[in-house]
Amino acid sequence: MTGPEGTPTPVTTVLCPEWVLPMTDEGPFCHEGWAVALAGDRIAAVGPAEALTARWPQATRQALPKQALLPGFINAHGHAAMSLFRGFADDMALGPWLEERIWPLEGRFVDPEFVADGTALAAAEMLRGGTTTFSDMYFFPEVAASVALKAGLRAQLCCPLIQFPTAWASGAEEGLRKTLALRDEHRDSEQIQVAFGPHSTYALSPEHMIRIATLAEELDMPVQIHLQETAAEVEDAIKAHGERPTASLERYGLLSPRLQAVHLTQVSDGDLERLQRYNVSVVHCPQSNLKLASGFAPVARFLKAGLRVALGTDGAASNNALSMLRELQVAALLAKAVAGDATALPARQALRMATRGGAEALGMDERRGQLAPGFDADLVSISLAGLEAQPVYHPESQLAYSLSDSAVRHCWIAGKPVLKDGTLTTLDEADLIRRAERWKHRMGAA
Ligand SMILES: [Zn+2]
């Protein structure tokens, strides 16, 4: 650990939980009586608590009794500002839900103030649930970036690229210009990663898709896209272009390790072979897929094919929560039902998907997703002290099948506490609730 002048960054804190789940390749999945030493924004060491406290006696020793410490969750897909639409329109299929309810409402209300308030509400909920990095795809991503910076959250901002005019851009051309400007603004940021966010193959012209592929390769930028979310999307693509959306993406030059394909509930053998050949990442959003009856992503097949698979909550309007604990629980259960195999997606693998899997899919795995020396000090501590967690044979079982966000006690990002014993340190919860209520009155009146 060295600072800017080559001097070692001192270890200031040693976190001493009951269990450490480092998500590394070596050693057991869960260590009892281990600790994690933090130096500035990085992890300095992970090992037996006695050894670490003896090595750094000056450091503050923070006891985390009956708590499990693991890498912060990575929510790999969402539309944060849509939290303000939570519960506005439920129990509808994707098509009419978007066309009759969401798009008209967005057309009337989405502006920088909406995005600031909605993203801050989402950021608070995510921090409260132990998420330390989130991926966002929504209008005014520059506003979401400033909210993330203020909240101390790390973000991948996928600039929304669609053909038709929106409040943010007059079309794909302006959207692309703004994407590149935002990327320049944050190119040296440790907290913000900017990505292309073409909404889907049906929302953008082939010419623009090809442009995005060229720019992404030149600038080595990630691309995130909704892909094969429903059977209707695939049928319409075959009618219009004579091929499945994944085949179109291959033709546009967009299939690559930089591509993050969201949803994929409809997957043919040919699709899977393409995804594998180009080493594409998959973002699985099981609760959104269930709620909109979009279909079931064959996660066990993705994993067997060696694909990088991350988890995302999608927007709160189609979930309706941004809880990664809940998402990984549903993922673990649904994978078994879809595969007809109770051994599909075990607890450990679901937890890995919510942490290291997210880092891999978003191209951040050299620094995030594991508790190991040199990695970012992004951690979450979850209590297993409650009734619903007893008795604790295997902590991963409680995390994957028993607990909710109320068990999340602490959260650190870049070594800074952003959630302290259940209380947010960077955002004002009461103010966020007041703002959400104001939006309810404005939109409810419309
Ligand atoms: Zn989405």
Tab-separated table of N, CA, C and O in Angstrom, residues 126-188:
chain	number	residue	atom	x	y	z
A	126	MET	N	-30.358	1.836	-1.865
A	126	MET	CA	-29.286	0.895	-2.203
A	126	MET	C	-28.222	0.847	-1.112
A	126	MET	O	-27.768	-0.231	-0.730
A	127	LEU	N	-27.810	2.019	-0.599
A	127	LEU	CA	-26.815	2.042	0.479
A	127	LEU	C	-27.348	1.317	1.703
A	127	LEU	O	-26.634	0.558	2.355
A	128	ARG	N	-28.608	1.537	1.994
A	128	ARG	CA	-29.267	0.913	3.147
A	128	ARG	C	-29.249	-0.618	3.009
A	128	ARG	O	-29.239	-1.349	3.979
A	129	GLY	N	-29.217	-1.095	1.768
A	129	GLY	CA	-29.211	-2.538	1.519
A	129	GLY	C	-27.826	-3.091	1.209
A	129	GLY	O	-27.706	-4.243	0.805
A	130	GLY	N	-26.774	-2.270	1.367
A	130	GLY	CA	-25.419	-2.790	1.201
A	130	GLY	C	-24.858	-2.740	-0.205
A	130	GLY	O	-23.828	-3.353	-0.485
A	131	THR	N	-25.530	-2.014	-1.106
A	131	THR	CA	-24.988	-1.868	-2.459
A	131	THR	C	-23.929	-0.760	-2.442
A	131	THR	O	-24.178	0.329	-1.930
A	132	THR	N	-22.758	-1.048	-3.035
A	132	THR	CA	-21.684	-0.047	-3.048
A	132	THR	C	-21.385	0.450	-4.459
A	132	THR	O	-20.758	1.486	-4.628
A	133	THR	N	-21.795	-0.323	-5.482
A	133	THR	CA	-21.677	0.119	-6.879
A	133	THR	C	-23.000	-0.198	-7.568
A	133	THR	O	-23.532	-1.298	-7.400
A	134	PHE	N	-23.524	0.763	-8.331
A	134	PHE	CA	-24.739	0.473	-9.100
A	134	PHE	C	-24.549	0.910	-10.541
A	134	PHE	O	-23.770	1.812	-10.836
A	135	SER	N	-25.260	0.227	-11.432
A	135	SER	CA	-25.268	0.629	-12.824
A	135	SER	C	-26.615	1.262	-13.109
A	135	SER	O	-27.658	0.761	-12.681
A	136	ASP	N	-26.583	2.391	-13.819
A	136	ASP	CA	-27.818	3.133	-14.044
A	136	ASP	C	-27.986	3.435	-15.524
A	136	ASP	O	-27.018	3.692	-16.227
A	137	MET	N	-29.222	3.382	-15.997
A	137	MET	CA	-29.517	3.749	-17.384
A	137	MET	C	-30.746	4.645	-17.352
A	137	MET	O	-31.885	4.170	-17.216
A	138	TYR	N	-30.498	5.956	-17.390
A	138	TYR	CA	-31.643	6.871	-17.356
A	138	TYR	C	-31.258	8.232	-17.919
A	138	TYR	O	-30.077	8.538	-18.092
A	139	PHE	N	-32.288	9.034	-18.207
A	139	PHE	CA	-32.073	10.374	-18.761
A	139	PHE	C	-31.314	11.248	-17.756
A	139	PHE	O	-31.387	11.019	-16.563
A	140	PHE	N	-30.626	12.250	-18.250
A	140	PHE	CA	-29.816	13.162	-17.446
A	140	PHE	C	-28.792	12.406	-16.579
A	140	PHE	O	-28.735	12.600	-15.359
A	141	PRO	N	-27.985	11.544	-17.211
A	141	PRO	CA	-26.998	10.786	-16.422
A	141	PRO	C	-25.986	11.695	-15.723
A	141	PRO	O	-25.411	11.306	-14.711
A	142	GLU	N	-25.809	12.928	-16.240
A	142	GLU	CA	-24.881	13.851	-15.560
A	142	GLU	C	-25.430	14.236	-14.190
A	142	GLU	O	-24.664	14.468	-13.241
A	143	VAL	N	-26.761	14.266	-14.063
A	143	VAL	CA	-27.384	14.564	-12.764
A	143	VAL	C	-27.212	13.361	-11.834
A	143	VAL	O	-26.846	13.509	-10.655
A	144	ALA	N	-27.435	12.160	-12.372
A	144	ALA	CA	-27.239	10.935	-11.567
A	144	ALA	C	-25.795	10.852	-11.085
A	144	ALA	O	-25.538	10.423	-9.957
A	145	ALA	N	-24.850	11.292	-11.939
A	145	ALA	CA	-23.432	11.255	-11.551
A	145	ALA	C	-23.198	12.150	-10.337
A	145	ALA	O	-22.530	11.739	-9.378
A	146	SER	N	-23.773	13.350	-10.351
A	146	SER	CA	-23.512	14.227	-9.190
A	146	SER	C	-24.193	13.704	-7.930
A	146	SER	O	-23.652	13.847	-6.835
A	147	VAL	N	-25.351	13.046	-8.076
A	147	VAL	CA	-26.002	12.447	-6.898
A	147	VAL	C	-25.127	11.314	-6.346
A	147	VAL	O	-24.904	11.216	-5.134
A	148	ALA	N	-24.592	10.469	-7.236
A	148	ALA	CA	-23.743	9.348	-6.793
A	148	ALA	C	-22.504	9.880	-6.070
A	148	ALA	O	-22.130	9.364	-5.015
A	149	LEU	N	-21.898	10.931	-6.628
A	149	LEU	CA	-20.695	11.494	-6.002
A	149	LEU	C	-21.013	12.013	-4.602
A	149	LEU	O	-20.285	11.762	-3.653
A	150	LYS	N	-22.157	12.709	-4.485
A	150	LYS	CA	-22.551	13.266	-3.183
A	150	LYS	C	-22.857	12.146	-2.178
A	150	LYS	O	-22.515	12.239	-1.005
A	151	ALA	N	-23.489	11.081	-2.664
A	151	ALA	CA	-23.855	9.969	-1.780
A	151	ALA	C	-22.648	9.105	-1.423
A	151	ALA	O	-22.716	8.279	-0.523
A	152	GLY	N	-21.551	9.269	-2.164
A	152	GLY	CA	-20.371	8.437	-1.925
A	152	GLY	C	-20.484	7.071	-2.563
A	152	GLY	O	-19.709	6.162	-2.266
A	153	LEU	N	-21.479	6.896	-3.446
A	153	LEU	CA	-21.703	5.615	-4.127
A	153	LEU	C	-20.890	5.549	-5.412
A	153	LEU	O	-20.696	6.566	-6.072
A	154	ARG	N	-20.468	4.375	-5.807
A	154	ARG	CA	-19.820	4.213	-7.103
A	154	ARG	C	-20.897	3.864	-8.133
A	154	ARG	O	-21.847	3.155	-7.821
A	155	ALA	N	-20.702	4.355	-9.361
A	155	ALA	CA	-21.733	4.133	-10.375
A	155	ALA	C	-21.141	3.883	-11.751
A	155	ALA	O	-20.098	4.433	-12.095
A	156	GLN	N	-21.830	3.033	-12.497
A	156	GLN	CA	-21.614	2.973	-13.943
A	156	GLN	C	-22.835	3.658	-14.556
A	156	GLN	O	-23.974	3.203	-14.360
A	157	LEU	N	-22.617	4.737	-15.288
A	157	LEU	CA	-23.738	5.455	-15.889
A	157	LEU	C	-23.816	5.108	-17.360
A	157	LEU	O	-22.921	5.430	-18.141
A	158	CYS	N	-24.895	4.412	-17.731
A	158	CYS	CA	-25.111	4.014	-19.120
A	158	CYS	C	-26.002	5.089	-19.735
A	158	CYS	O	-27.191	5.178	-19.402
A	159	CYS	N	-25.425	5.912	-20.598
A	159	CYS	CA	-26.195	7.024	-21.173
A	159	CYS	C	-27.267	6.455	-22.106
A	159	CYS	O	-26.967	5.671	-22.997
A	160	PRO	N	-28.543	6.846	-21.889
A	160	PRO	CA	-29.646	6.224	-22.625
A	160	PRO	C	-29.681	6.691	-24.076
A	160	PRO	O	-29.833	7.888	-24.336
A	161	LEU	N	-29.514	5.766	-25.004
A	161	LEU	CA	-29.486	6.110	-26.424
A	161	LEU	C	-30.696	5.499	-27.109
A	161	LEU	O	-30.845	4.275	-27.158
A	162	ILE	N	-31.582	6.365	-27.591
A	162	ILE	CA	-32.761	5.926	-28.334
A	162	ILE	C	-32.991	6.865	-29.508
A	162	ILE	O	-32.544	8.008	-29.494
A	163	GLN	N	-33.727	6.351	-30.505
A	163	GLN	CA	-33.910	7.103	-31.739
A	163	GLN	C	-34.752	8.356	-31.556
A	163	GLN	O	-34.455	9.401	-32.082
A	164	PHE	N	-35.815	8.211	-30.764
A	164	PHE	CA	-36.769	9.334	-30.692
A	164	PHE	C	-36.329	10.384	-29.662
A	164	PHE	O	-35.542	10.096	-28.772
A	165	PRO	N	-36.837	11.632	-29.810
A	165	PRO	CA	-36.409	12.704	-28.900
A	165	PRO	C	-36.914	12.489	-27.476
A	165	PRO	O	-38.023	11.971	-27.279
A	166	THR	N	-36.099	12.856	-26.505
A	166	THR	CA	-36.493	12.798	-25.092
A	166	THR	C	-36.150	14.150	-24.473
A	166	THR	O	-35.584	15.014	-25.138
A	167	ALA	N	-36.473	14.299	-23.200
A	167	ALA	CA	-36.150	15.555	-22.502
A	167	ALA	C	-34.640	15.759	-22.454
A	167	ALA	O	-34.156	16.885	-22.356
A	168	TRP	N	-33.866	14.635	-22.535
A	168	TRP	CA	-32.404	14.740	-22.379
A	168	TRP	C	-31.689	14.969	-23.700
A	168	TRP	O	-30.690	15.669	-23.756
A	169	ALA	N	-32.205	14.351	-24.779
A	169	ALA	CA	-31.519	14.446	-26.073
A	169	ALA	C	-32.529	14.456	-27.203
A	169	ALA	O	-33.568	13.800	-27.128
A	170	SER	N	-32.206	15.196	-28.270
A	170	SER	CA	-33.133	15.314	-29.396
A	170	SER	C	-33.167	14.037	-30.241
A	170	SER	O	-33.995	13.900	-31.126
A	171	GLY	N	-32.263	13.117	-29.973
A	171	GLY	CA	-32.196	11.850	-30.706
A	171	GLY	C	-30.871	11.182	-30.414
A	171	GLY	O	-30.141	11.611	-29.512
A	172	ALA	N	-30.548	10.150	-31.194
A	172	ALA	CA	-29.341	9.367	-30.916
A	172	ALA	C	-28.065	10.184	-31.116
A	172	ALA	O	-27.092	10.014	-30.379
A	173	GLU	N	-28.094	11.107	-32.109
A	173	GLU	CA	-26.887	11.905	-32.372
A	173	GLU	C	-26.491	12.732	-31.148
A	173	GLU	O	-25.345	12.696	-30.693
A	174	GLU	N	-27.460	13.488	-30.645
A	174	GLU	CA	-27.151	14.320	-29.479
A	174	GLU	C	-26.819	13.441	-28.267
A	174	GLU	O	-25.937	13.783	-27.472
A	175	GLY	N	-27.527	12.325	-28.144
A	175	GLY	CA	-27.249	11.394	-27.051
A	175	GLY	C	-25.797	10.926	-27.076
A	175	GLY	O	-25.127	10.880	-26.039
A	176	LEU	N	-25.301	10.601	-28.268
A	176	LEU	CA	-23.912	10.147	-28.400
A	176	LEU	C	-22.932	11.262	-28.024
A	176	LEU	O	-21.950	11.024	-27.331
A	177	ARG	N	-23.222	12.481	-28.479
A	177	ARG	CA	-22.344	13.612	-28.135
A	177	ARG	C	-22.281	13.798	-26.623
A	177	ARG	O	-21.205	13.983	-26.052
A	178	LYS	N	-23.449	13.733	-25.986
A	178	LYS	CA	-23.491	13.924	-24.533
A	178	LYS	C	-22.798	12.781	-23.795
A	178	LYS	O	-22.194	12.989	-22.739
A	179	THR	N	-22.904	11.570	-24.350
A	179	THR	CA	-22.229	10.417	-23.731
A	179	THR	C	-20.719	10.650	-23.705
A	179	THR	O	-20.055	10.437	-22.682
A	180	LEU	N	-20.185	11.093	-24.832
A	180	LEU	CA	-18.739	11.291	-24.926
A	180	LEU	C	-18.283	12.441	-24.028
A	180	LEU	O	-17.216	12.379	-23.410
A	181	ALA	N	-19.116	13.485	-23.919
A	181	ALA	CA	-18.767	14.608	-23.039
A	181	ALA	C	-18.738	14.150	-21.577
A	181	ALA	O	-17.832	14.504	-20.813
A	182	LEU	N	-19.723	13.326	-21.196
A	182	LEU	CA	-19.773	12.835	-19.812
A	182	LEU	C	-18.579	11.929	-19.520
A	182	LEU	O	-17.998	11.962	-18.440
A	183	ARG	N	-18.214	11.143	-20.509
A	183	ARG	CA	-17.056	10.254	-20.358
A	183	ARG	C	-15.787	11.088	-20.155
A	183	ARG	O	-14.955	10.775	-19.296
A	184	ASP	N	-15.638	12.163	-20.914
A	184	ASP	CA	-14.456	13.021	-20.757
A	184	ASP	C	-14.423	13.641	-19.365
A	184	ASP	O	-13.375	13.722	-18.738
A	185	GLU	N	-15.594	14.063	-18.906
A	185	GLU	CA	-15.672	14.711	-17.597
A	185	GLU	C	-15.211	13.772	-16.476
A	185	GLU	O	-14.607	14.217	-15.504
A	186	HIS	N	-15.520	12.475	-16.600
A	186	HIS	CA	-15.240	11.542	-15.497
A	186	HIS	C	-14.145	10.538	-15.831
A	186	HIS	O	-14.040	9.510	-15.177
A	187	ARG	N	-13.342	10.824	-16.842
A	187	ARG	CA	-12.412	9.777	-17.307
A	187	ARG	C	-11.388	9.366	-16.258
A	187	ARG	O	-10.927	8.228	-16.278
A	188	ASP	N	-11.046	10.228	-15.304
A	188	ASP	CA	-10.078	9.850	-14.277
A	188	ASP	C	-10.742	9.506	-12.945
A	188	ASP	O	-10.072	9.360	-11.931
